[in-house]
Short mmCIF file of C-alpha atoms in Angstrom, two decimals:
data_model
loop_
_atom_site.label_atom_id
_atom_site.label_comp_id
_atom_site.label_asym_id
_atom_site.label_seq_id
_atom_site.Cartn_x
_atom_site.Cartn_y
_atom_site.Cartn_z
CA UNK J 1 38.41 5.16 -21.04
CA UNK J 2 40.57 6.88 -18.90
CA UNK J 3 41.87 5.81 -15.68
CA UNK J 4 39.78 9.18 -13.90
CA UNK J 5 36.96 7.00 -15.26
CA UNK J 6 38.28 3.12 -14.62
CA UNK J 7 39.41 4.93 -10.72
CA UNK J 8 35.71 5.92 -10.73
CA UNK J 9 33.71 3.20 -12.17
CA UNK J 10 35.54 0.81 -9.17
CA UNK J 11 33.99 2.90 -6.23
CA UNK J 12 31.00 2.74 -7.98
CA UNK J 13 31.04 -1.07 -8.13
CA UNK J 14 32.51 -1.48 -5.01
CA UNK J 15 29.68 0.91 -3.14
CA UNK J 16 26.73 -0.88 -4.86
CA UNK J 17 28.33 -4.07 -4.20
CA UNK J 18 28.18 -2.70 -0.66
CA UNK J 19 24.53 -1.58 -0.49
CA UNK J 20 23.38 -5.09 -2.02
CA UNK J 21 24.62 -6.77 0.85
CA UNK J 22 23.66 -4.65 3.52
CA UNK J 23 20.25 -4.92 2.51
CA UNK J 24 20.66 -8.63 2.19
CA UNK J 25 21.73 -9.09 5.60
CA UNK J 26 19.50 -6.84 6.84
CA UNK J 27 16.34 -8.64 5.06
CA UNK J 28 17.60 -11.78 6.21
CA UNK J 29 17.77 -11.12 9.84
CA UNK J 30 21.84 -10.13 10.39
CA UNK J 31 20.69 -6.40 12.02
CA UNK J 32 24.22 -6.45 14.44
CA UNK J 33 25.87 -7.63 11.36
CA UNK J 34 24.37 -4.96 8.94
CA UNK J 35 24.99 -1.62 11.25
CA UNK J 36 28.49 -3.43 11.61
CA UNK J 37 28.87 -3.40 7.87
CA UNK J 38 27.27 0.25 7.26
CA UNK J 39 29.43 1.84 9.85
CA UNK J 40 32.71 -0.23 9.09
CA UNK J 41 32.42 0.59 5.23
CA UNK J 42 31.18 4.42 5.58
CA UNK J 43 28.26 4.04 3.45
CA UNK J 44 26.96 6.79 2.56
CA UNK J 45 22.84 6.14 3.55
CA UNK J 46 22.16 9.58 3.83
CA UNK J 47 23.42 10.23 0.00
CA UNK J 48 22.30 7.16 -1.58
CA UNK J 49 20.04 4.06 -1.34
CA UNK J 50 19.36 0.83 -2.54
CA UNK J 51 16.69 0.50 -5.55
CA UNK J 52 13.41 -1.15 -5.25
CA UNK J 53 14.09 -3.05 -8.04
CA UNK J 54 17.25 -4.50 -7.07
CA UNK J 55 18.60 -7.11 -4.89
CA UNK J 56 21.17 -9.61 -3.92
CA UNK J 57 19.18 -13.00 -4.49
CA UNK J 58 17.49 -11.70 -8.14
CA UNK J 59 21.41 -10.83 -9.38
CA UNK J 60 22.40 -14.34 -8.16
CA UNK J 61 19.36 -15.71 -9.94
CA UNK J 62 19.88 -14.01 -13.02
CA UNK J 63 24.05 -14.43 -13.17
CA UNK J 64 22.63 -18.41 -12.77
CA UNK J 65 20.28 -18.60 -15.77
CA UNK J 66 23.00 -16.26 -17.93
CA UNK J 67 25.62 -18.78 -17.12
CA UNK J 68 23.53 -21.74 -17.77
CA UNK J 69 22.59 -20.55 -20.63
CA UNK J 70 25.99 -20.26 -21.50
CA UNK J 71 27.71 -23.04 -20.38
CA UNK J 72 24.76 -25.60 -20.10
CA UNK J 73 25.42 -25.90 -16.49
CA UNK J 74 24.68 -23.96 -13.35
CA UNK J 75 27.36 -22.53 -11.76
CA UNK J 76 29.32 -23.92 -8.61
CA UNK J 77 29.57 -20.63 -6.43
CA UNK J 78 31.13 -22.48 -3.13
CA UNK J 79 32.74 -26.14 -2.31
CA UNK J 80 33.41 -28.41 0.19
CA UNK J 81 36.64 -28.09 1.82
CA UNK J 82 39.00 -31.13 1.95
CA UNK J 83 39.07 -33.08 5.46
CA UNK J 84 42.71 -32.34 6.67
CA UNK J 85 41.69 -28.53 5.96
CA UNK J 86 39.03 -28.87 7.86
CA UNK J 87 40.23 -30.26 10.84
CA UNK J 88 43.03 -27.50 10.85
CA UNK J 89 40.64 -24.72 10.51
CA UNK J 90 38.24 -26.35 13.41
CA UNK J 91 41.49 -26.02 15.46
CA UNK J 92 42.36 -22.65 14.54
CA UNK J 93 38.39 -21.22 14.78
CA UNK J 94 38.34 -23.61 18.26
CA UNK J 95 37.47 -20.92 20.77
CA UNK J 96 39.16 -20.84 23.98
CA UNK J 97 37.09 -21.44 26.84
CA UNK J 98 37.36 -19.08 29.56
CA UNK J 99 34.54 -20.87 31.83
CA UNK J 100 36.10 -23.61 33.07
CA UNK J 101 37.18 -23.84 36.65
CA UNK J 102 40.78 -25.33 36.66
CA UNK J 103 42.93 -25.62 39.45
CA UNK J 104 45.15 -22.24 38.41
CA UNK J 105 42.10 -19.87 37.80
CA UNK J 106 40.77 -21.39 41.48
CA UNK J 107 43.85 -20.98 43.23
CA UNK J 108 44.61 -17.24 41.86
CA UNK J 109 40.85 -17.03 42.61
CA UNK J 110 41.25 -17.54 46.47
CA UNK J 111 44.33 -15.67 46.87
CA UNK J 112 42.72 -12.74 44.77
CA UNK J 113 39.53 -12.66 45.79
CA UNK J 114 38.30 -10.52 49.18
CA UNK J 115 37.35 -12.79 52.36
CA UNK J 116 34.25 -14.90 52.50
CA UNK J 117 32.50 -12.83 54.42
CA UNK J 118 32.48 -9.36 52.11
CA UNK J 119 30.27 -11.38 49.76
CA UNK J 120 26.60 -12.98 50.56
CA UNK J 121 26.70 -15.28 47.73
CA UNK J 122 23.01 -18.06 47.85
CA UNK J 123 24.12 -21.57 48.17
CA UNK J 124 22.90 -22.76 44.57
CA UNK J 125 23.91 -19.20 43.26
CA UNK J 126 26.61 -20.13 40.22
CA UNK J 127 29.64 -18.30 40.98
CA UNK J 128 29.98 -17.97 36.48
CA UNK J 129 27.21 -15.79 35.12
CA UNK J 130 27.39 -14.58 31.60
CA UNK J 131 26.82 -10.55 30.79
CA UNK J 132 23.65 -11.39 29.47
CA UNK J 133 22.19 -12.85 32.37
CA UNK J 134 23.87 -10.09 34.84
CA UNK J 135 21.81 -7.33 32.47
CA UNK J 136 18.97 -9.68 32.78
CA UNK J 137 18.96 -9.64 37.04
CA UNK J 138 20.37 -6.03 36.88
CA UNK J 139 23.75 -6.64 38.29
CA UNK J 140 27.50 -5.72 37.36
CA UNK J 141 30.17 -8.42 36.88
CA UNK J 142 33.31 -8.41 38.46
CA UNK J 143 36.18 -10.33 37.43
CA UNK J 144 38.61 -12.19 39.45
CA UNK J 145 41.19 -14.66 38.13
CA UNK J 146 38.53 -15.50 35.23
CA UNK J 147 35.73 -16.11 37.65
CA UNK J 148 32.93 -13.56 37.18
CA UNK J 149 31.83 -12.82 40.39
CA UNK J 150 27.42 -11.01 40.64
CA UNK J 151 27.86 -7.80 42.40
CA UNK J 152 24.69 -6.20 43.42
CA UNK J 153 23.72 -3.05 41.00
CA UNK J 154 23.62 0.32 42.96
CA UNK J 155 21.17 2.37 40.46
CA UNK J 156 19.38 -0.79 39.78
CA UNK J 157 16.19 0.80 41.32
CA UNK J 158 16.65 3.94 39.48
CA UNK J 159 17.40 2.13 36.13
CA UNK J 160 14.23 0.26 36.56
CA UNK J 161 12.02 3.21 37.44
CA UNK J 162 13.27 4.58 33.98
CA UNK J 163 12.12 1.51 31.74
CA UNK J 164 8.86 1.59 33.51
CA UNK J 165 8.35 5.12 32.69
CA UNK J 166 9.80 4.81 28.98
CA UNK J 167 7.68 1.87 28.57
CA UNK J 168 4.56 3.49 29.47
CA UNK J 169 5.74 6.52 26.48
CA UNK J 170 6.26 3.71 23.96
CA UNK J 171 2.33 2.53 24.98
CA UNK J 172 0.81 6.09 24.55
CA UNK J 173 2.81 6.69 21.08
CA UNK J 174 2.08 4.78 17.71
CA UNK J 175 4.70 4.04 15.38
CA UNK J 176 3.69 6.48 12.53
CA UNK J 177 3.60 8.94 15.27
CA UNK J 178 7.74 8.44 15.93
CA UNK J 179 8.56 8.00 12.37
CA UNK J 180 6.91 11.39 11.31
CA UNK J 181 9.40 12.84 13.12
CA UNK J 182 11.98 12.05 10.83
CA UNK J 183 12.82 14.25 7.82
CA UNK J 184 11.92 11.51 4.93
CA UNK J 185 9.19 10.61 6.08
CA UNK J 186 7.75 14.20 7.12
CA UNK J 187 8.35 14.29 2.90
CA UNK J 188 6.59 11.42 2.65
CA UNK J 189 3.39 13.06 4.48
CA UNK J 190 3.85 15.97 2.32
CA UNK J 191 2.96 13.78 -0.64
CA UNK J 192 0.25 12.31 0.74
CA UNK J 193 -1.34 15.66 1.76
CA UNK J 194 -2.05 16.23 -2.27
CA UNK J 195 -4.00 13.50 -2.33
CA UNK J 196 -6.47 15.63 -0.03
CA UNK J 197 -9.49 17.11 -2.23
CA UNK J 198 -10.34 20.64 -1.89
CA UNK J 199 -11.65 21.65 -4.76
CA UNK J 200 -15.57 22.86 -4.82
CA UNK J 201 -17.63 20.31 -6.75
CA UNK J 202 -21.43 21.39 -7.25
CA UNK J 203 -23.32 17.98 -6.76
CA UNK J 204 -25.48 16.52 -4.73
CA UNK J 205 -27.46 13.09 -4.43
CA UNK J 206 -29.81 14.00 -6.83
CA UNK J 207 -27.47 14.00 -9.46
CA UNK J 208 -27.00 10.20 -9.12
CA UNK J 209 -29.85 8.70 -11.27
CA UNK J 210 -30.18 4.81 -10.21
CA UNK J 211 -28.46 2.56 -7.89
CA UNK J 212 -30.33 3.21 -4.92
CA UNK J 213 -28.61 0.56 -2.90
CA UNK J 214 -25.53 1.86 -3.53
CA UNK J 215 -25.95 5.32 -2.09
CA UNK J 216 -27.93 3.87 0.73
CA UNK J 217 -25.06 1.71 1.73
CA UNK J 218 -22.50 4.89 1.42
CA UNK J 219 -24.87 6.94 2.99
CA UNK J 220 -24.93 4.63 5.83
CA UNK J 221 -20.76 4.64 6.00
CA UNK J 222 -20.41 7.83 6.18
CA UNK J 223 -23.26 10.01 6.44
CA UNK J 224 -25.30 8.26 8.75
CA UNK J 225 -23.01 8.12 11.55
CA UNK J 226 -22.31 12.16 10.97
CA UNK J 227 -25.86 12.82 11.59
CA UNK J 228 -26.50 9.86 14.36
CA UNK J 229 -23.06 9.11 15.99
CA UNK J 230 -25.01 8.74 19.20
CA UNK J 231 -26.85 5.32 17.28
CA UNK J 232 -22.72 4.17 17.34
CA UNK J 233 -21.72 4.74 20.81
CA UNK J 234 -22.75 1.32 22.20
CA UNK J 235 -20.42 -1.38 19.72
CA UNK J 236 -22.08 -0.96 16.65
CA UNK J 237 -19.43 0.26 13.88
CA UNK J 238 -20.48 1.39 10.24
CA UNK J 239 -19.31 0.10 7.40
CA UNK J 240 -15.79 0.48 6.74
CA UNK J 241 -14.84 -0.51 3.57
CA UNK J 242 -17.45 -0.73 0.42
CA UNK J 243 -15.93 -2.07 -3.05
CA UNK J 244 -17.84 -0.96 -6.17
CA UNK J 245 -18.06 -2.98 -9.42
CA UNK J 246 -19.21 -2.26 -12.60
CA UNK J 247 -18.66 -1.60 -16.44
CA UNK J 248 -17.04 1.51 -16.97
CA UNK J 249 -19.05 4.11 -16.99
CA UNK J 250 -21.66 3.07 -14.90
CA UNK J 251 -21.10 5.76 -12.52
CA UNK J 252 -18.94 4.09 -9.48
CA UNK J 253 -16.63 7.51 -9.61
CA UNK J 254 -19.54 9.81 -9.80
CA UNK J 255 -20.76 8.28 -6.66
CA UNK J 256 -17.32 8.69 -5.05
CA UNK J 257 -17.60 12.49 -6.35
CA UNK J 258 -21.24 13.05 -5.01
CA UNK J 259 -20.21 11.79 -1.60
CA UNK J 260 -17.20 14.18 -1.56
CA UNK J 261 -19.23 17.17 -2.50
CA UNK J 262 -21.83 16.72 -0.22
CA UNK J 263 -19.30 15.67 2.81
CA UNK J 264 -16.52 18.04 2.14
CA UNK J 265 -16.83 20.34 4.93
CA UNK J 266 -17.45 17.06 7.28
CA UNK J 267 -14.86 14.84 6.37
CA UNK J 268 -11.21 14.50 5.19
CA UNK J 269 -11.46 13.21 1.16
CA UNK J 270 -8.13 11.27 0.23
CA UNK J 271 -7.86 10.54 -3.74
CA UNK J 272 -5.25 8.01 -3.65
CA UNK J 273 -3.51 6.84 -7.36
CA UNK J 274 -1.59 4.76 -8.63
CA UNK J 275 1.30 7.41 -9.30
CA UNK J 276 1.35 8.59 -5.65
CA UNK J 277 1.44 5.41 -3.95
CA UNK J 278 3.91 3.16 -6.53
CA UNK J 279 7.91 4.18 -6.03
CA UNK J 280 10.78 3.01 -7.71
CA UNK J 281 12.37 3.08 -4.23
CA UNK J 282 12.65 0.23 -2.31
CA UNK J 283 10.22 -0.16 0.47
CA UNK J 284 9.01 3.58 0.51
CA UNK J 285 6.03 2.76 -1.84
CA UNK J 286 4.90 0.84 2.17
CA UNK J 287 5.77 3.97 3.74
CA UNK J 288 3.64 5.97 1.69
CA UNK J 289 0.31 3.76 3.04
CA UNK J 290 1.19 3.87 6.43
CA UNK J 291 1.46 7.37 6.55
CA UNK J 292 -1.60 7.49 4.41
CA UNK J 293 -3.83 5.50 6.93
CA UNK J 294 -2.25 7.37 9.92
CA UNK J 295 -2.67 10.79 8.44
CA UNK J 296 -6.69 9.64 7.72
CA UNK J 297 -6.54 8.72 11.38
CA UNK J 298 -5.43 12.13 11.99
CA UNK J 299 -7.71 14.26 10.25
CA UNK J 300 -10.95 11.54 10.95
CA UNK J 301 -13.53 11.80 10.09
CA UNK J 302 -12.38 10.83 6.66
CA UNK J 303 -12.64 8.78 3.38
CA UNK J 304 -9.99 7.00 1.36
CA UNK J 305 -10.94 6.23 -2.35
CA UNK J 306 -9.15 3.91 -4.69
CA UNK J 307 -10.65 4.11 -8.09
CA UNK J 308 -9.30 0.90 -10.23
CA UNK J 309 -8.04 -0.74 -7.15
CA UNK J 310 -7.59 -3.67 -9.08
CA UNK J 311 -4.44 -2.12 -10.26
CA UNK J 312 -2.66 -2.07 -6.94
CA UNK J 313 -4.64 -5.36 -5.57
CA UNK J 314 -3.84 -7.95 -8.11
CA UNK J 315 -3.22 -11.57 -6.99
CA UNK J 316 -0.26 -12.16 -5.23
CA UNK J 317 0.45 -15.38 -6.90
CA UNK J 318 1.76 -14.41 -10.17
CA UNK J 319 5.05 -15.42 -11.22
CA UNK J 320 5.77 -12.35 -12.99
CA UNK J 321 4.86 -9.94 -9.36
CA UNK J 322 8.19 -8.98 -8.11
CA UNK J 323 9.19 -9.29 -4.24
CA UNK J 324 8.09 -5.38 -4.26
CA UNK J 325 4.91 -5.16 -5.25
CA UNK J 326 3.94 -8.12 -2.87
CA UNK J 327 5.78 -6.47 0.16
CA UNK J 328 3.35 -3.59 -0.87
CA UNK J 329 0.51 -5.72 -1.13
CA UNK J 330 1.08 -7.54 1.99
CA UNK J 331 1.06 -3.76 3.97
CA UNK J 332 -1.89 -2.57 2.35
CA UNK J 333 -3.72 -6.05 3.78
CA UNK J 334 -2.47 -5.61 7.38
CA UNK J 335 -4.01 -1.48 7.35
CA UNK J 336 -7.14 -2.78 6.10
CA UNK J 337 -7.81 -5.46 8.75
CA UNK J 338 -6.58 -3.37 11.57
CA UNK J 339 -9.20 -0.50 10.66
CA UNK J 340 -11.69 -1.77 12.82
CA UNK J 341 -9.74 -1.90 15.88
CA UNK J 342 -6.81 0.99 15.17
CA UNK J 343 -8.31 2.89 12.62
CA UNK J 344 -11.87 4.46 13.89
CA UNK J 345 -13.54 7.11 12.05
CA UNK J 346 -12.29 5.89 8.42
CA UNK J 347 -13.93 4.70 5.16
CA UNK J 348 -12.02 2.96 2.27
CA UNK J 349 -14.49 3.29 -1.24
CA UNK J 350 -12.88 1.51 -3.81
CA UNK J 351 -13.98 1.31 -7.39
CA UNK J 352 -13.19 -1.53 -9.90
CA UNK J 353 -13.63 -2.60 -13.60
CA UNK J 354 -12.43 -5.69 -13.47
CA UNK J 355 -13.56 -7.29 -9.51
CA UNK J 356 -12.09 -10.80 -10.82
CA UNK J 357 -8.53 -9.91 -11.06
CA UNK J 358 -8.36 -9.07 -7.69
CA UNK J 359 -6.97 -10.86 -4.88
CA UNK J 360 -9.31 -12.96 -2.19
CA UNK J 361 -7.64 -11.62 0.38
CA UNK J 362 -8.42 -7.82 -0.51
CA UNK J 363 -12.14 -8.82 -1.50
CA UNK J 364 -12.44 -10.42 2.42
CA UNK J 365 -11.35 -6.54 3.69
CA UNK J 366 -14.42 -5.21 2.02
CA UNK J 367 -17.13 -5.45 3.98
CA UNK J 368 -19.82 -4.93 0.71
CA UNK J 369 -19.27 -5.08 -2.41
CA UNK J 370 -22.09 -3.26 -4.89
CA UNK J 371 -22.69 -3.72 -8.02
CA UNK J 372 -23.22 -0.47 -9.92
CA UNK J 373 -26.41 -1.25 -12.12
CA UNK J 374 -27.16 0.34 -15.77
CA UNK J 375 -30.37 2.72 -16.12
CA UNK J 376 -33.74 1.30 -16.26
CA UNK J 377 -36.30 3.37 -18.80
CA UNK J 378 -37.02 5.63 -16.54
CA UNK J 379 -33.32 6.91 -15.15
CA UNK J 380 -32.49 6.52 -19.24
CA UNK J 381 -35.80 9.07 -19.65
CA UNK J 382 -34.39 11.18 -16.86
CA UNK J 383 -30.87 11.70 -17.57
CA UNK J 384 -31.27 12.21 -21.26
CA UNK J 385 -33.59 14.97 -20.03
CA UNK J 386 -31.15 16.28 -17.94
CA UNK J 387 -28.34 16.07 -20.76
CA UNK J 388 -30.16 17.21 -23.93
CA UNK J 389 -29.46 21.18 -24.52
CA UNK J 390 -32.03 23.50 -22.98
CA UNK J 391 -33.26 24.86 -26.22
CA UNK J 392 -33.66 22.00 -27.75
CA UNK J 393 -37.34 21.02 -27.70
CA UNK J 394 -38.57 16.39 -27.64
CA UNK J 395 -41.59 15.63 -28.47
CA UNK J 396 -43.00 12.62 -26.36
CA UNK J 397 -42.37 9.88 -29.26
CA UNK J 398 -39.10 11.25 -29.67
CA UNK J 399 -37.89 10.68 -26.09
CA UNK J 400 -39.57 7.20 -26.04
CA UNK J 401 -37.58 6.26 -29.45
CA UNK J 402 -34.18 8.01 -27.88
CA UNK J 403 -34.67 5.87 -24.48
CA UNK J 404 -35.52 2.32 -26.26
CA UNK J 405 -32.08 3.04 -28.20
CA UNK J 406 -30.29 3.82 -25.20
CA UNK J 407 -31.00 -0.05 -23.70
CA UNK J 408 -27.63 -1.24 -22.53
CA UNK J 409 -26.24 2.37 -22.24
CA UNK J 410 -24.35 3.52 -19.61
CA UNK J 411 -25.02 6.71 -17.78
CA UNK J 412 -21.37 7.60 -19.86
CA UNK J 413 -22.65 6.52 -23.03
CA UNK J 414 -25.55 8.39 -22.49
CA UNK J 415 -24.26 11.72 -21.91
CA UNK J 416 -21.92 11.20 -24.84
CA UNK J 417 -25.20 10.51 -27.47
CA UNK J 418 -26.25 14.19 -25.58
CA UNK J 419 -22.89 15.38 -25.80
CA UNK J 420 -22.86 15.16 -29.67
CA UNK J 421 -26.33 16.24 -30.49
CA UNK J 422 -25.46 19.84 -28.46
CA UNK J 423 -21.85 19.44 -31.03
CA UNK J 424 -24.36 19.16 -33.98
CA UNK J 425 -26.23 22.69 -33.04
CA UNK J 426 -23.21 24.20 -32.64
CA UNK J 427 -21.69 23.04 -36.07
CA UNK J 428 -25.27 24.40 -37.58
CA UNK J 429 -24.70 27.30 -35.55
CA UNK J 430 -21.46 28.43 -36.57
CA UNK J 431 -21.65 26.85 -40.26
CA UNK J 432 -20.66 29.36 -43.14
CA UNK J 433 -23.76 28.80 -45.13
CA UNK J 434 -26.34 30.16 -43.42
CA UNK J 435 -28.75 29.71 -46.47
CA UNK J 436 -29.84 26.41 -44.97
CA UNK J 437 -33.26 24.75 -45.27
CA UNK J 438 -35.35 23.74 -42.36
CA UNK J 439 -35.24 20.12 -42.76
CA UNK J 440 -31.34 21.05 -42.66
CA UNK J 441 -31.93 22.62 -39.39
CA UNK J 442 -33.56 19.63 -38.05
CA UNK J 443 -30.79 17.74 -35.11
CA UNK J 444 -30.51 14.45 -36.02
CA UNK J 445 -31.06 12.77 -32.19
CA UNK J 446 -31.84 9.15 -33.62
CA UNK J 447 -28.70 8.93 -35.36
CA UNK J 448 -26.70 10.31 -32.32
CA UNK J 449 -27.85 7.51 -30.21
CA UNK J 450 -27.16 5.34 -32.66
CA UNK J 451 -23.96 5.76 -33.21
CA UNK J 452 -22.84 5.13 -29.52
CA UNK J 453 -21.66 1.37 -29.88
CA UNK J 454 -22.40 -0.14 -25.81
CA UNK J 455 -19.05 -1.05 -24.19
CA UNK J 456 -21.14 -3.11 -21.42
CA UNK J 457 -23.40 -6.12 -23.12
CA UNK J 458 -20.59 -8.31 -22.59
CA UNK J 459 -18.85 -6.99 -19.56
CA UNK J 460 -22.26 -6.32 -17.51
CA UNK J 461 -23.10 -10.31 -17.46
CA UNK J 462 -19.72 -11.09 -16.26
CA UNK J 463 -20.34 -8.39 -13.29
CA UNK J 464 -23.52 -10.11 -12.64
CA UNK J 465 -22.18 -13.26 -12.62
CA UNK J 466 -19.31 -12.68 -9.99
CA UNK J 467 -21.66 -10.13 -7.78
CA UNK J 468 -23.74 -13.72 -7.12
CA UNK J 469 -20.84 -15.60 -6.29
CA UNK J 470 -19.30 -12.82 -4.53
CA UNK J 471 -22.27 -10.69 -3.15
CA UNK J 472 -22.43 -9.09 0.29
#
């Protein structure tokens, strides 16, 4: 290695080392200290910035292990000095105190200081104020002989009539308001803007077979108080957050699709993932959902969906969660409870395989939580009907044979068992052999259904289960 390369590998080390404690004293409450540091050592924060993954304490913890691993012992990192050191260093560090009246400082006092009667001074009035307290009572210190004598402020009126009027700015203006002002996180908003939908989707309610609760309850959320906002003007708030559970499949994102195609020219439709909200960079992954709740804010009336929200609200107690993902956490908690209040006019729908691995705290946001139910015989009959290919003609036995197969399916399953008898005309259709028989011809639709293997036997008592200990 050259010395280009040893020269360069230093300032590396030396600017990380650098950034880790910055950050360190700036999680831990030194802010005076930090901006001292930042501005005393040039860093360069508009270049570079700390990792998410990264800190201070987890390098201290992990040097620790390594060395006791090593040694069999942890390691000693500071030590008590000896007494006579000490004492010396108490002497030396021994500030000087300049607030003490002695007989020198009063005596150059009186023979510096202007005649009694310049100065109205109250009788219990302390003739040492600190700077603090002069800022405090609005007043400019004088000094004298090292007394520090209160001197009325001249502009103290003026500078008073300015906090008053900056105060009442800082009321009218919300925080994501100021901070999309600045350049990362007007980048930031530009992310979140692709989770808007605009694309055309042709459904409507009818396409959702089943689960009339559940569209009841989202049609209350959102398109009730479209229709009827005058039935909401005296207290009473819709739902705001709905969290749907079921096997996969079941149709929890159809739902969330359905309601977007038949609100889209109503309301705003954010599609939040896992890839847009999760960074690498420390503390922006926060950022993201605060601008995402104030930009839904913004363009209310409007819907945030999370499908497999379990993914991003696991429970916080793990040992294995780093100190990121439960900062994140911890944000995402505080939006959600301060809808009601802050955040009028928006709807969280949230979708979830697996409701148990989610934390309590997330589950108390959610006002209902649904339980997306399988077909009965009669939304079985109906979708398969609306599934099978249009040329292709079932008797009445037929159907009754392909829907008491289909017990357990989900809608999913379903439309796959479809899905591969319209495969199985178009294999006949484009086979090379066209010298086929008629019992040949024939389309198999038992053995289609019978080939789909139900995901949900298993999973769908579980959901049962925790929708009566959980149900809303």
């Amino acid at each position: 290695m050259s010395r280009e390369d040893d020269i360069r590998n230093a300032a590396a080390r030396r600017r990380n080392i650098l950034f880790l404690t910055e950050r360190f004293l700036a999680d831990y409450g030194f802010h005076q200290t930090s901006e001292s540091l930042k501005n005393e050592a040039r860093l360069p924060t508009d270049t570079y910035e700390l990792c998410d993954n990264i800190d201070l304490d987890s390098i201290y913890l992990e040097y620790a292990s390594y060395y006791h691993l090593k040694f069999g012992k942890y390691p000693k990192i500071v030590r008590k000095l000896k007494p006579n050191v000490n004492t010396e260093l108490d002497m030396k560090r021994k500030p000087k105190s300049k607030c003490r009246l002695t007989a020198a400082t009063t005596n150059a006092a009186q023979t510096e200081m202007p005649p009694a009667e310049s100065l109205t001074i109250p009788g219990d009035l302390e003739l040492i104020v600190t700077k603090v307290e002069m800022v405090k009572a609005g007043v400019e210190g004088a000094e004298a002989g090292g007394i520090i004598i209160p001197v009325a402020a001249t502009n103290g009126e003026n500078n008073r009539n300015e906090t008053l009027t900056r105060l009442r700015e800082i009321e009218h203006l919300t925080i994501a308001d100021g901070l999309l002002s600045q350049q990362d996180w007007q980048n930031l908003a530009d992310l979140v803007k692709t989770t808007i939908m605009r694309d055309v989707l042709k459904l409507s309610w009818a396409d959702m077979c089943g689960n009339a609760s559940a569209v009841d309850i989202v049609k209350e959320a959102v398109v009730t108080p479209l229709k009827y906002p005058q039935l909401f003007a005296n207290g009473l708030r819709p739902w705001k957050s709905v969290l749907l559970h079921g096997p996969p499949g079941s149709g929890k994102t159809m739902l969330a699709k359905i309601l977007y195609a038949e609100t889209r020219e109503q309301v705003t439709f954010f599609n939040v993932t896992s890839s847009i909200v999760v960074s690498k960079w420390r503390g922006e992954s926060e950022k993201i959902m605060r601008i995402l709740f104030h930009m839904a804010v913004k363009y209310s009336p409007s819907i945030i969906f999370f499908d497999e929200i379990e993914g991003l609200t696991s429970s916080r107690d793990r040992p294995s969660d780093h100190e990121s993902s439960k900062r994140f956490k911890n944000e995402l908690l505080q939006l959600l409870d301060g809808m009601e209040q802050q955040m009028g006019g928006v709807f969280v729908l949230a979708s979830s395989n697996l409701p148990w691995d989610i934390d309590d705290a997330f589950l108390r946001r959610f006002e209902k939580k649904l339980l997306v139910q399988l077909p009965n015989p009669v939304e079985r009959a109906i979708l398969i009907g609306k599934q099978l290919p249009i040329l292709l003609t079932v008797s009445k036995e037929q159907m009754e044979l392909l829907v008491r197969i289909s017990e357990q399916f989900t809608g999913d399953e379903i439309r796959l068992a479809c899905k591969e008898i319209s495969m199985q005309m178009v294999r006949r259709v484009t086979r090379a052999d066209k010298h086929t028989t008629k019992t040949e011809q024939e389309v198999p639709l038992q053995q289609a259904f019978e080939q789909i293997k139900p995901l949900s036997v298993k999973l769908m008592k579980r959901h049962q289960i925790w929708q009566e200990e959980h149900s809303s």
